[in-house]
Coordinates of C-alpha atoms in Angstrom, one line a residue:
M1 CA 18.1 57.1 -2.6
D2 CA 15.3 57.3 -5.1
H3 CA 11.7 55.9 -4.8
E4 CA 12.3 52.9 -6.8
Q5 CA 15.5 51.9 -5.1
A6 CA 13.7 52.6 -1.8
Q7 CA 10.9 50.1 -2.5
K8 CA 13.6 47.4 -3.8
S9 CA 15.4 48.1 -0.5
Y10 CA 12.6 48.5 2.1
G11 CA 9.6 47.3 0.7
T12 CA 8.1 50.9 0.2
D13 CA 8.3 53.9 -2.1
R14 CA 7.8 56.2 0.9
A15 CA 10.4 58.6 2.0
Q16 CA 13.6 57.1 3.7
L17 CA 14.9 60.0 5.9
V18 CA 11.8 61.5 7.9
Y19 CA 13.8 62.3 11.1
G20 CA 16.6 64.8 11.8
R21 CA 18.3 65.7 14.8
R22 CA 17.6 69.0 16.5
P23 CA 20.4 71.1 18.2
D24 CA 19.1 69.9 21.7
G25 CA 19.7 66.2 20.4
T26 CA 16.1 65.2 19.9
F27 CA 14.3 63.9 16.8
A28 CA 12.1 65.8 14.8
H29 CA 9.6 64.4 12.3
I30 CA 9.4 65.9 8.9
G31 CA 5.7 66.8 9.8
E32 CA 6.9 68.9 12.9
V33 CA 9.2 71.3 11.1
A34 CA 9.3 74.4 8.8
R35 CA 10.2 73.8 5.1
G36 CA 13.8 73.9 3.9
L37 CA 16.8 75.2 6.0
A38 CA 14.4 76.7 8.6
C39 CA 13.7 73.0 9.9
G40 CA 17.2 73.5 11.7
C41 CA 18.0 69.6 11.6
V42 CA 21.1 67.8 10.9
C43 CA 21.6 64.0 9.7
P44 CA 21.7 61.7 12.5
A45 CA 24.3 59.7 10.8
C46 CA 26.7 62.4 9.5
N47 CA 25.7 65.6 11.0
G48 CA 25.2 67.1 7.8
Q49 CA 22.8 70.0 7.4
L50 CA 19.4 68.9 6.3
V51 CA 16.7 70.7 4.1
A52 CA 13.1 69.8 4.8
R53 CA 11.1 69.2 1.6
L54 CA 7.4 69.2 2.4
K55 CA 4.7 67.3 0.6
E56 CA 3.5 70.4 -1.2
D57 CA 6.9 70.5 -2.9
H58 CA 7.3 66.8 -3.5
R59 CA 5.1 63.5 -3.6
V60 CA 6.4 62.5 -0.2
A61 CA 7.6 64.9 2.5
H62 CA 11.2 64.0 3.6
F63 CA 14.6 65.3 4.7
A64 CA 17.3 65.8 2.1
H65 CA 21.1 66.6 2.7
H66 CA 22.1 70.4 1.7
D67 CA 24.8 71.0 -0.6
V68 CA 26.3 67.5 0.0
E69 CA 25.6 64.0 -1.4
A70 CA 23.4 61.9 0.7
C71 CA 25.3 59.7 3.1
G72 CA 22.9 56.9 3.0
G73 CA 23.1 56.1 6.6
G74 CA 20.5 58.4 8.2
P75 CA 17.2 56.2 7.8
E76 CA 19.0 53.2 9.2
T77 CA 20.8 55.3 12.2
V78 CA 17.2 57.2 13.2
L79 CA 15.4 53.7 13.3
H80 CA 18.3 52.3 15.4
L81 CA 18.1 55.2 17.8
L82 CA 14.3 55.6 18.0
A83 CA 14.2 51.8 18.7
K84 CA 16.8 52.3 21.8
E85 CA 14.6 55.4 22.9
A86 CA 11.4 53.1 23.3
F87 CA 12.9 51.6 26.5
R88 CA 13.3 55.0 28.3
S89 CA 9.9 54.8 29.8
N90 CA 10.4 51.3 31.2
P91 CA 7.9 49.7 29.0
K92 CA 6.6 45.9 28.8
L93 CA 8.9 43.7 26.5
I94 CA 8.0 40.4 24.8
L95 CA 10.6 37.9 25.2
P96 CA 10.8 35.0 22.5
E97 CA 10.0 31.5 23.4
R98 CA 13.1 29.5 24.5
L99 CA 14.1 26.1 25.4
G100 CA 14.3 25.4 29.1
L101 CA 13.8 22.8 32.0
D102 CA 10.6 21.9 33.7
N103 CA 10.9 19.1 36.6
K104 CA 14.1 18.1 34.7
R105 CA 12.1 17.6 31.5
V106 CA 13.2 19.7 28.3
V107 CA 10.3 21.9 27.3
M108 CA 9.7 24.9 25.1
K109 CA 8.8 27.7 27.3
P110 CA 6.3 30.3 25.5
S111 CA 7.0 33.8 24.8
L112 CA 6.8 36.0 27.9
E113 CA 5.7 39.9 28.3
V114 CA 7.8 41.3 31.1
E115 CA 8.2 44.7 32.8
T116 CA 11.5 46.3 32.2
E117 CA 13.8 48.7 33.9
F118 CA 15.9 51.0 31.6
L119 CA 19.5 51.1 32.9
R120 CA 21.7 52.5 30.1
L121 CA 22.5 52.8 26.4
E122 CA 25.5 51.2 24.8
Y123 CA 26.7 49.6 27.9
N124 CA 30.3 48.4 27.9
D125 CA 32.7 46.7 30.1
S126 CA 36.3 45.2 30.3
K127 CA 34.9 42.0 28.6
I128 CA 34.5 43.8 25.3
I129 CA 30.9 43.3 25.3
I130 CA 29.0 46.4 23.9
P131 CA 25.0 45.9 23.8
D132 CA 22.7 48.3 22.4
L133 CA 20.6 48.5 25.5
Y134 CA 21.0 47.4 29.1
V135 CA 17.9 46.6 30.9
R136 CA 16.7 44.5 33.8
A137 CA 13.7 42.2 33.5
L138 CA 12.7 39.4 35.8
G139 CA 15.1 40.3 38.5
Y140 CA 18.3 40.0 36.2
D141 CA 20.3 42.1 33.9
L142 CA 19.4 41.6 30.3
F143 CA 21.2 42.7 27.2
V144 CA 19.0 43.8 24.2
E145 CA 20.4 44.1 20.6
V146 CA 18.6 46.2 17.9
A147 CA 19.6 44.7 14.4
V148 CA 18.8 46.7 11.5
S149 CA 21.1 45.6 9.0
H150 CA 24.0 44.0 11.1
F151 CA 23.2 40.9 13.2
A152 CA 25.1 39.4 16.1
D153 CA 27.8 37.3 14.7
S154 CA 29.2 34.0 16.3
A155 CA 32.0 35.6 18.1
K156 CA 29.8 38.3 20.0
I157 CA 27.4 35.2 21.0
Q158 CA 30.3 33.3 22.2
R159 CA 31.5 36.1 24.4
L160 CA 28.0 36.3 25.7
R161 CA 27.9 32.7 26.5
E162 CA 31.4 32.9 28.3
H163 CA 30.3 35.5 30.7
K164 CA 26.8 34.1 31.1
I165 CA 24.9 37.3 30.1
P166 CA 21.5 36.9 28.9
A167 CA 20.8 38.6 25.7
V168 CA 17.9 39.2 23.1
E169 CA 18.3 40.4 19.6
I170 CA 15.3 42.2 17.8
D171 CA 15.2 42.1 14.0
L172 CA 13.9 45.4 12.6
S173 CA 15.4 44.6 9.1
K174 CA 11.9 44.8 7.6
L175 CA 10.6 47.7 9.2
P176 CA 10.2 50.7 6.9
R177 CA 12.5 53.3 7.5
D178 CA 9.9 56.1 7.5
S179 CA 7.9 54.3 10.5
L180 CA 6.4 56.6 12.9
R181 CA 7.4 56.5 16.8
D182 CA 4.4 54.4 17.6
A183 CA 5.0 51.8 15.0
I184 CA 8.9 51.8 16.0
N185 CA 7.9 51.2 19.7
E186 CA 5.2 48.6 18.8
A187 CA 7.9 46.5 16.8
V188 CA 10.4 46.8 19.3
L189 CA 8.5 46.0 22.2
K190 CA 6.2 43.5 20.7
T191 CA 5.7 42.5 17.0
A192 CA 9.1 42.3 15.5
T193 CA 10.8 38.9 15.3
R194 CA 13.2 38.5 18.2
R195 CA 15.6 35.6 19.3
W196 CA 17.6 34.6 22.4
L197 CA 21.4 35.2 21.5
Y198 CA 22.1 33.7 24.8
H199 CA 20.2 32.3 28.0
P200 CA 21.6 30.1 30.7
G201 CA 18.3 28.3 30.7
I202 CA 18.7 27.4 27.0
E203 CA 22.3 26.1 27.7
A204 CA 21.1 24.2 30.5
A205 CA 18.3 22.5 28.3
R206 CA 20.8 21.8 25.4
A207 CA 23.0 20.2 28.0
K208 CA 20.3 17.9 29.2
Q209 CA 19.2 17.0 25.7
D210 CA 22.7 16.0 25.0
A211 CA 23.1 14.1 28.2
D212 CA 19.7 12.2 27.4
E213 CA 20.7 11.4 23.9
L214 CA 23.9 10.1 25.3
K215 CA 22.2 8.0 27.8
W216 CA 19.8 6.8 25.0
Q217 CA 22.5 5.9 22.8
Q218 CA 24.3 3.8 25.6
E219 CA 21.3 2.2 26.7
R220 CA 20.6 1.2 22.9
G221 CA 24.2 -0.1 22.6
R222 CA 23.5 -2.1 25.9
R223 CA 20.3 -3.5 24.6
E224 CA 21.8 -4.3 21.0
A225 CA 24.8 -6.0 22.7
A226 CA 22.3 -7.9 24.9
A227 CA 20.3 -8.9 21.9
T228 CA 23.5 -10.1 19.9
A229 CA 24.5 -12.2 22.8
K230 CA 21.0 -13.8 23.1
Y231 CA 21.0 -14.4 19.6
R232 CA 24.3 -16.2 19.5
S233 CA 23.3 -18.2 22.6
R234 CA 20.3 -19.1 20.8
V235 CA 22.2 -20.3 17.7
E236 CA 24.8 -22.2 19.9
Q237 CA 22.2 -23.8 22.2
T238 CA 20.2 -24.9 19.2
A239 CA 23.4 -26.3 17.4
A240 CA 24.3 -28.1 20.6
A241 CA 20.6 -29.4 20.9
Y242 CA 20.7 -30.9 17.4
R243 CA 23.8 -32.7 18.0
Q244 CA 22.5 -34.3 21.2
A245 CA 19.3 -35.1 19.3
L246 CA 21.3 -36.9 16.7
A247 CA 23.1 -38.9 19.5
N248 CA 19.9 -39.9 21.0
R249 CA 18.5 -41.5 17.8
V250 CA 20.9 -44.6 18.0
G251 CA 19.0 -47.8 18.9
R252 CA 15.6 -46.5 19.5
D253 CA 12.6 -48.8 19.2
F254 CA 9.3 -47.3 17.6
V255 CA 6.0 -48.2 16.0
V256 CA 5.0 -46.8 12.7
P257 CA 1.6 -45.4 12.9
R258 CA -1.1 -47.0 10.5
E259 CA 1.6 -49.0 9.2
V260 CA -0.9 -51.7 7.9
E261 CA -2.7 -49.0 5.7
L262 CA 0.6 -47.7 4.5
Q263 CA 1.7 -51.2 3.5
A264 CA -1.6 -51.9 1.8
I265 CA -1.5 -48.7 -0.2
G266 CA 2.1 -49.2 -1.2
L267 CA 3.1 -46.1 0.8
A268 CA 5.3 -47.9 3.4
K269 CA 8.6 -47.5 1.6
F270 CA 8.3 -43.8 1.3
V271 CA 8.5 -43.1 5.2
G272 CA 11.7 -43.2 7.1
R273 CA 13.6 -40.8 4.9
D274 CA 16.5 -39.0 6.8
V275 CA 16.0 -35.7 5.4
P276 CA 18.1 -32.8 6.7
G277 CA 16.5 -31.4 9.9
F278 CA 14.8 -35.0 10.8
A279 CA 16.3 -34.8 14.4
C280 CA 14.0 -31.7 15.1
F281 CA 11.2 -34.2 15.9
S282 CA 10.6 -36.2 19.0
E283 CA 10.1 -39.3 17.0
P284 CA 12.1 -41.1 14.2
P285 CA 11.4 -40.1 10.5
A286 CA 9.2 -43.2 9.9
V287 CA 6.8 -41.7 12.7
W288 CA 6.5 -38.3 11.7
Q289 CA 6.5 -39.1 8.1
A290 CA 3.8 -41.8 8.2
I291 CA 1.6 -39.3 10.3
I292 CA 2.0 -36.7 7.7
L293 CA 0.8 -39.1 4.9
A294 CA -2.0 -40.7 7.0
E295 CA -3.3 -37.6 8.9
V296 CA -2.6 -34.6 6.5
F297 CA -2.9 -36.2 3.1
H298 CA -5.4 -38.8 3.8
D299 CA -7.5 -37.8 6.8
R300 CA -7.3 -34.2 5.6
C301 CA -6.6 -32.9 9.1
L302 CA -5.9 -29.3 7.7
G303 CA -9.3 -29.0 6.5
N304 CA -9.6 -26.4 3.8
A305 CA -5.8 -25.2 4.4
Q306 CA -3.2 -25.8 1.7
C307 CA -1.0 -28.7 2.3
K308 CA 2.4 -27.0 2.7
A309 CA 5.1 -27.1 5.1
V310 CA 4.4 -24.6 7.6
P311 CA 0.6 -25.6 8.3
I312 CA 1.8 -29.3 8.5
V313 CA 4.4 -28.4 11.0
N314 CA 1.8 -26.6 13.0
H315 CA -0.2 -30.0 13.1
L316 CA 2.9 -31.9 14.2
E317 CA 3.5 -29.3 16.9
K318 CA 0.2 -29.8 18.2
R319 CA 0.9 -33.6 18.2
R320 CA 3.9 -32.9 20.3
L321 CA 6.2 -34.3 17.6
I322 CA 8.6 -31.2 17.6
Q323 CA 11.1 -31.1 20.4
N324 CA 10.9 -27.8 22.4
A325 CA 14.6 -26.7 21.5
F326 CA 13.5 -26.6 17.8
L327 CA 10.1 -24.8 18.1
R328 CA 9.8 -21.3 16.5
V329 CA 13.5 -21.1 15.0
S330 CA 13.7 -18.0 13.0
G331 CA 15.1 -18.0 9.6
E332 CA 18.3 -16.0 10.7
V333 CA 19.1 -18.6 13.5
A334 CA 18.3 -21.4 11.2
D335 CA 20.9 -20.2 8.8
D336 CA 23.6 -19.5 11.3
V337 CA 23.0 -23.0 12.9
T338 CA 23.2 -24.6 9.5
A339 CA 26.6 -23.0 9.0
I340 CA 27.8 -24.6 12.0
D341 CA 26.2 -28.2 11.5
A342 CA 25.2 -28.7 7.7
R343 CA 23.1 -31.6 9.0
F344 CA 20.6 -29.3 10.6
A345 CA 17.4 -27.7 9.1
P346 CA 14.6 -26.3 10.9
A347 CA 11.4 -28.4 11.5
W348 CA 9.5 -26.6 8.5
K349 CA 12.4 -27.2 6.2
A350 CA 12.6 -30.7 7.1
V351 CA 9.1 -31.3 6.3
D352 CA 9.5 -29.2 3.1
N353 CA 12.3 -31.3 2.1
Y354 CA 10.2 -34.5 2.6
L355 CA 7.3 -33.2 0.6
K356 CA 9.9 -32.5 -2.3
Y357 CA 11.0 -35.9 -1.9
L358 CA 7.4 -37.4 -2.2
L359 CA 6.8 -35.1 -5.2
G360 CA 9.7 -36.3 -7.2
E361 CA 8.6 -40.0 -6.5
G362 CA 5.1 -39.0 -7.6
V363 CA 3.3 -39.7 -4.3
L364 CA 2.3 -36.2 -4.3
I365 CA 1.1 -33.7 -7.0
P366 CA 0.9 -30.0 -7.0
Q367 CA -2.7 -28.4 -6.6
G368 CA -2.9 -24.7 -6.4
F369 CA -0.2 -23.6 -3.8
G370 CA -0.2 -26.8 -2.2
V371 CA 0.2 -30.5 -2.9
I372 CA -2.2 -33.3 -2.5
L373 CA -1.7 -37.2 -2.6
A374 CA -1.5 -38.6 -6.2
P375 CA -4.8 -40.2 -7.3
A376 CA -2.8 -43.4 -7.8
F377 CA -2.3 -43.6 -4.0
A378 CA -5.5 -41.4 -2.9
K379 CA -8.1 -43.3 -4.7
P380 CA -7.2 -46.9 -3.5
W381 CA -6.7 -45.5 0.1
N382 CA -10.2 -43.8 -0.1
V383 CA -11.7 -47.1 -0.9
R384 CA -9.8 -49.1 1.6
T385 CA -11.1 -46.5 4.2
L386 CA -14.6 -46.6 2.9
A387 CA -14.5 -50.4 3.4
A388 CA -13.0 -50.3 6.9
N389 CA -15.2 -47.8 8.1
Q390 CA -18.2 -49.0 6.1
R391 CA -17.8 -45.7 4.2
T392 CA -20.4 -44.1 6.6
A393 CA -18.4 -40.8 7.1
L394 CA -18.0 -40.3 3.3
I395 CA -21.6 -41.3 2.4
Q396 CA -22.8 -38.7 4.9
E397 CA -20.6 -36.1 3.5
T398 CA -21.6 -36.8 0.0
V399 CA -25.4 -36.8 1.0
Q400 CA -24.7 -33.4 2.6
R401 CA -23.1 -32.2 -0.5
V402 CA -25.9 -33.3 -2.5
G403 CA -28.3 -31.2 -0.5
W404 CA -25.7 -28.3 -0.7
I405 CA -25.7 -28.6 -4.7
L406 CA -29.7 -28.6 -4.7
G407 CA -29.6 -25.6 -2.4
K408 CA -27.5 -23.9 -5.0
L409 CA -29.8 -24.6 -8.1
P410 CA -32.7 -22.1 -8.7
E411 CA -36.0 -23.6 -7.6
D412 CA -37.3 -23.9 -11.4
E413 CA -34.2 -26.1 -12.2
R414 CA -34.4 -28.2 -9.0
A415 CA -38.1 -29.2 -9.9
G416 CA -38.8 -30.1 -6.4
T417 CA -35.9 -32.7 -6.1
T418 CA -35.0 -33.6 -2.7
V419 CA -32.0 -35.5 -1.2
D420 CA -34.3 -38.6 -0.5
Q421 CA -35.7 -38.5 -4.0
W422 CA -32.0 -38.5 -5.3
L423 CA -31.0 -41.3 -3.2
Q424 CA -33.8 -43.5 -4.5
S425 CA -33.3 -42.3 -8.1
I426 CA -31.3 -44.8 -10.5
H427 CA -27.6 -44.7 -11.0
Q428 CA -27.4 -45.5 -14.7
E429 CA -24.2 -47.2 -14.7
S430 CA -25.0 -49.8 -12.1
G431 CA -28.6 -49.9 -12.3
L432 CA -28.8 -49.6 -8.5
T433 CA -30.4 -46.7 -6.5
Y434 CA -27.9 -44.0 -5.4
D435 CA -28.4 -45.2 -2.0
K436 CA -27.3 -48.9 -2.7
A437 CA -24.8 -47.5 -5.1
L438 CA -22.9 -45.5 -2.5
R439 CA -22.7 -48.7 -0.3
S440 CA -21.0 -50.5 -3.1
E441 CA -17.1 -50.8 -2.9
V442 CA -17.0 -50.4 -6.7
E443 CA -19.6 -47.5 -7.5
A444 CA -19.2 -45.4 -4.5
P445 CA -15.9 -43.9 -5.1
K446 CA -17.1 -42.9 -8.7
I447 CA -20.3 -41.3 -7.1
I448 CA -18.2 -39.6 -4.4
S449 CA -15.6 -38.2 -6.9
E450 CA -18.6 -37.0 -9.2
I451 CA -20.4 -35.2 -6.5
A452 CA -16.9 -33.7 -5.2
T453 CA -16.1 -32.2 -8.8
I454 CA -19.9 -30.9 -9.2
V455 CA -19.3 -29.0 -5.9
Q456 CA -15.7 -27.6 -6.8
M457 CA -17.4 -26.5 -10.0
L458 CA -20.3 -24.7 -8.2
E459 CA -17.9 -23.2 -5.9
G460 CA -16.2 -21.6 -8.9
N461 CA -12.8 -23.2 -8.3
G462 CA -13.0 -26.3 -10.2
P463 CA -13.2 -27.8 -13.7
L464 CA -16.5 -28.4 -15.6
S465 CA -18.3 -31.4 -14.6
Y466 CA -19.6 -33.4 -17.6
R467 CA -21.2 -36.1 -15.4
T468 CA -24.3 -35.1 -13.6
A469 CA -24.7 -37.8 -11.0
G470 CA -28.4 -37.9 -11.7
L471 CA -28.8 -34.3 -10.5
P472 CA -30.6 -31.5 -12.5
I473 CA -27.5 -29.5 -13.1
G474 CA -27.5 -29.2 -16.9
N475 CA -28.1 -25.4 -16.7
A476 CA -25.6 -24.9 -13.9
I477 CA -22.8 -26.6 -16.3
S478 CA -23.9 -24.2 -19.0
R479 CA -23.6 -21.3 -16.6
R480 CA -20.3 -22.3 -15.2
K481 CA -19.1 -22.8 -18.8
A482 CA -20.2 -19.3 -20.0
K483 CA -18.6 -18.0 -16.8
M484 CA -15.2 -19.6 -17.5
E485 CA -15.4 -18.4 -21.2
E486 CA -16.1 -14.9 -20.0
Q487 CA -13.0 -15.1 -17.6
A488 CA -11.0 -16.3 -20.3
E489 CA -12.1 -13.4 -22.6
V490 CA -11.4 -10.9 -19.6
R491 CA -7.9 -12.5 -19.3
R492 CA -7.4 -12.3 -23.1
Q493 CA -8.5 -8.8 -23.2
R494 CA -6.3 -7.8 -20.1
Q495 CA -3.2 -9.6 -22.0
L496 CA -4.2 -7.5 -25.1
L497 CA -4.3 -4.4 -23.2
E498 CA -1.1 -5.1 -21.4
A499 CA 0.5 -5.8 -24.8
G500 CA -0.8 -2.7 -26.2
R501 CA 0.7 -0.6 -23.1
L502 CA 4.2 -2.2 -23.5
R503 CA 4.2 -1.5 -27.2
H504 CA 3.5 2.3 -26.6
S505 CA 5.9 2.3 -23.7
R506 CA 8.5 1.0 -25.9
R507 CA 7.7 3.5 -28.7
D508 CA 7.7 6.3 -26.1
R509 CA 11.2 5.2 -24.6
L510 CA 12.7 5.4 -28.1
C511 CA 11.0 8.7 -29.0
V512 CA 12.4 10.2 -25.7
D513 CA 15.8 8.9 -26.6
A514 CA 15.6 10.0 -30.2
E515 CA 14.4 13.7 -29.0
T516 CA 17.3 13.8 -26.5
E517 CA 19.9 13.1 -29.0
L518 CA 18.4 14.6 -32.4
N519 CA 16.8 17.8 -33.9
G520 CA 13.3 17.5 -35.4
E521 CA 14.4 16.9 -38.9
D522 CA 16.9 14.1 -38.3
R523 CA 14.6 12.7 -35.5
S524 CA 11.8 12.1 -38.1
A525 CA 13.8 10.8 -40.7
F526 CA 15.4 8.4 -38.3
L527 CA 12.2 7.1 -36.4
H528 CA 10.2 6.7 -39.6
T529 CA 12.4 5.5 -42.2
K530 CA 12.0 1.9 -43.2
R531 CA 15.5 0.0 -43.0
A532 CA 16.7 -3.3 -44.4
D533 CA 18.5 -4.1 -41.6
M534 CA 15.1 -4.0 -39.6
N535 CA 13.4 -6.2 -41.9
D536 CA 11.9 -3.3 -43.8
M537 CA 10.6 -1.8 -40.6
T538 CA 11.1 1.7 -39.2
P539 CA 13.0 2.0 -35.8
V540 CA 9.4 2.9 -34.3
E541 CA 8.0 -0.2 -35.5
L542 CA 10.9 -2.4 -34.4
A543 CA 10.7 -0.8 -30.8
E544 CA 7.1 -1.6 -30.7
D545 CA 7.5 -5.1 -31.6
S546 CA 9.5 -6.2 -28.7
E547 CA 12.0 -5.4 -25.9
S548 CA 14.8 -6.9 -28.1
G549 CA 13.5 -4.6 -31.0
L550 CA 13.7 -1.9 -28.8
T551 CA 17.4 -2.5 -28.1
R552 CA 18.2 -3.0 -31.7
A553 CA 16.5 0.3 -32.4
R554 CA 18.5 2.0 -29.6
E555 CA 21.7 0.6 -31.0
A556 CA 20.8 2.0 -34.4
L557 CA 20.0 5.5 -33.0
S558 CA 23.5 5.4 -31.3
V559 CA 25.2 4.7 -34.7
F560 CA 22.9 7.5 -36.2
V561 CA 23.7 10.1 -33.8
G562 CA 27.3 9.1 -33.9
Q563 CA 27.3 9.6 -37.8
R564 CA 25.4 12.8 -37.5
R565 CA 28.0 14.1 -35.1
R566 CA 30.8 13.0 -37.2
E567 CA 29.4 14.8 -40.0
A568 CA 28.8 18.0 -38.1
E569 CA 32.3 18.0 -36.9
A570 CA 33.7 17.4 -40.4
A571 CA 31.5 20.3 -41.5
A572 CA 32.8 22.3 -38.8
E573 CA 36.3 21.4 -39.4
K574 CA 35.8 22.4 -43.1
A575 CA 34.4 25.7 -42.3
E576 CA 37.2 26.4 -40.1
Y577 CA 39.8 25.7 -43.0
Q578 CA 37.8 27.5 -45.5
D579 CA 37.8 30.6 -43.1
K580 CA 41.8 30.3 -43.0
I581 CA 42.5 29.8 -46.5
R582 CA 40.1 33.1 -47.2
E583 CA 41.9 34.9 -44.7
L584 CA 45.2 34.2 -46.2
A585 CA 44.1 34.7 -49.6
E586 CA 42.8 38.1 -48.9
A587 CA 45.8 38.9 -46.9
R588 CA 48.1 37.9 -49.7
L589 CA 46.6 38.8 -52.8
S590 CA 44.5 41.7 -54.1
P591 CA 40.6 41.3 -53.5
A592 CA 40.1 40.4 -57.1
D593 CA 43.0 37.9 -57.2
A594 CA 41.6 36.5 -53.9
M595 CA 38.4 36.0 -55.2
A596 CA 39.8 34.4 -58.4
F597 CA 42.0 32.1 -56.3
L598 CA 39.4 30.9 -53.9
K599 CA 37.3 29.9 -56.9
A600 CA 39.7 28.9 -59.6
R601 CA 39.4 25.2 -60.9
E602 CA 42.9 23.8 -60.2
D603 CA 43.9 20.7 -61.9
D604 CA 45.0 18.7 -59.0
I605 CA 42.7 20.3 -56.3
G606 CA 39.6 22.1 -57.9
A607 CA 38.5 25.1 -56.3
P608 CA 40.7 26.0 -53.2
L609 CA 37.8 27.2 -51.2
Q610 CA 35.7 23.9 -51.6
Y611 CA 38.9 21.7 -51.5
V612 CA 40.2 22.6 -48.0
K613 CA 38.5 20.4 -45.2
D614 CA 41.3 19.4 -42.9
E615 CA 45.1 20.3 -42.4
T616 CA 46.4 18.1 -45.2
T617 CA 44.2 19.7 -47.8
F618 CA 44.9 23.1 -46.3
Q619 CA 48.5 22.8 -46.7
K620 CA 48.2 21.8 -50.3
A621 CA 45.9 25.0 -50.7
C622 CA 48.4 27.0 -49.1
A623 CA 51.2 25.8 -51.7
R624 CA 49.0 26.8 -54.3
L625 CA 48.3 30.2 -52.8
T626 CA 52.1 30.8 -52.7
Q627 CA 52.2 30.2 -56.5
W628 CA 49.6 32.6 -57.0
E629 CA 51.1 35.1 -54.8
N630 CA 54.3 34.6 -56.7
E631 CA 52.7 35.2 -59.9
F632 CA 50.4 38.0 -59.2
G633 CA 52.4 39.8 -56.4
S634 CA 51.0 41.1 -53.1
P635 CA 48.3 43.7 -53.0
F636 CA 50.5 45.9 -51.0

């Protein structure tokens, strides 16, 4: 084997066969023998006579076969035998890590260095198990396999398993074939990759793993079955509870909370709606719906939270208005109960249905992600509440808001204005002081609304307030207006950027499609040619314009590609028939006559070479060729 092949096979360009067998059976290194046939060695693999070629004769000292072709097996055989000899002195051997059991737990036991007792080489028995080495370690017999190019197959591993014989395989496939004895010993005993072919501890650990996995699967199945049964029980109990709740509604007496207020505002006719799910509540619909209108939308018991179904249900739950059987009903349970009884809906859905009804009747209007009471009901109700409670709470809140507004203004704009000074200033519309105007049934709602609008504006979540309510907020209004314009411009710029991104995206998608389907010349011609069917736009411009334009451009690309494909196929077919008519003419006419025939201008077909393009035209040209052949004769 030459140096280049050696390097490819073994990762080295050094000599391959550097050990020969002496007549006494021992191995001699190339550095230990005389030159030439005087070395007295034979090949360990084929027993052929070797000649020693020393370093002064060649770049690398090595053994070569004498007068015969190299058998190729010597280096591997030497490496295999020297590896086995490493065990003759009962050395320490590193065993690889393995799975095992520790207090009935599966663990990975680390690699271990053990004392070995050499027993024999090439052990074999009636079980047809022939290991490379047979040693004793840790008190039990151990087979050691040395793998140079052939590794233990599954059949051998199965025999080891059947007879419960521990065995380790040491991988020397990457060890250079010209390694010294010390390097071979080091690799065999310590550094080379090794693996367990079989160990009873590994088998026990894997059995434990399989048993644990089976146990876990069984436990998971039991838990899933229990969860399913619990779920079905929950569904059936909820459906039964709802049927019972519907039956219990018959003939019950009840009092509508704050009925007088609802009557005065005109809301009494909007309570008592039997929406799906109404029986989830411990009181009739008129009761919990009146509470929603009065406490949630008028009293604003949810604070700054959005008035939506779930927060409202949470409030009704705190008021103990939802029966225990219908608390925390999941969406999946609710869907399955509804499939059993279409009259059912969870409490939050019942509230949501009621809110949708109020929205449809104009009682509520959307605000943000929630809803609020429509001004037509909210304003007169607020007026009535102010009158009933002498408007004290609202007046105090408004005064506090005025203080908050003044605190938000820069000192130079506030100009020393205090809440007390504001209360004593004149309300222009009424001519009263703000203190007295706040106590007026007519003026108080206007002032309170103006102050609330100013607060929303300063908080940045409301519209511009063009009424100042006697407060020095002119500059604050200008700042808010500028901020809103700035935000509008930012939104506009974002929209422009997004539009530009989409245009480029559509252009790129079309160009990628065109690049996939067309070559450079056809691609450029298609993409950048204005078309009448595209309103004198190019396909690229049409794609940039809109998604529908991209679709039309892609359809046009498909048509264009198909046309080019058909033209190419027609050209290929024409070329094929031109070759066929040329071959026939050259075979049946002299060269000069063949050339004359192919280029002759026939009355009905023109020049045959240009005329042929398919089977029909080819047959007509063949007929004309036959006439020429009859007239001018064969060239042979």
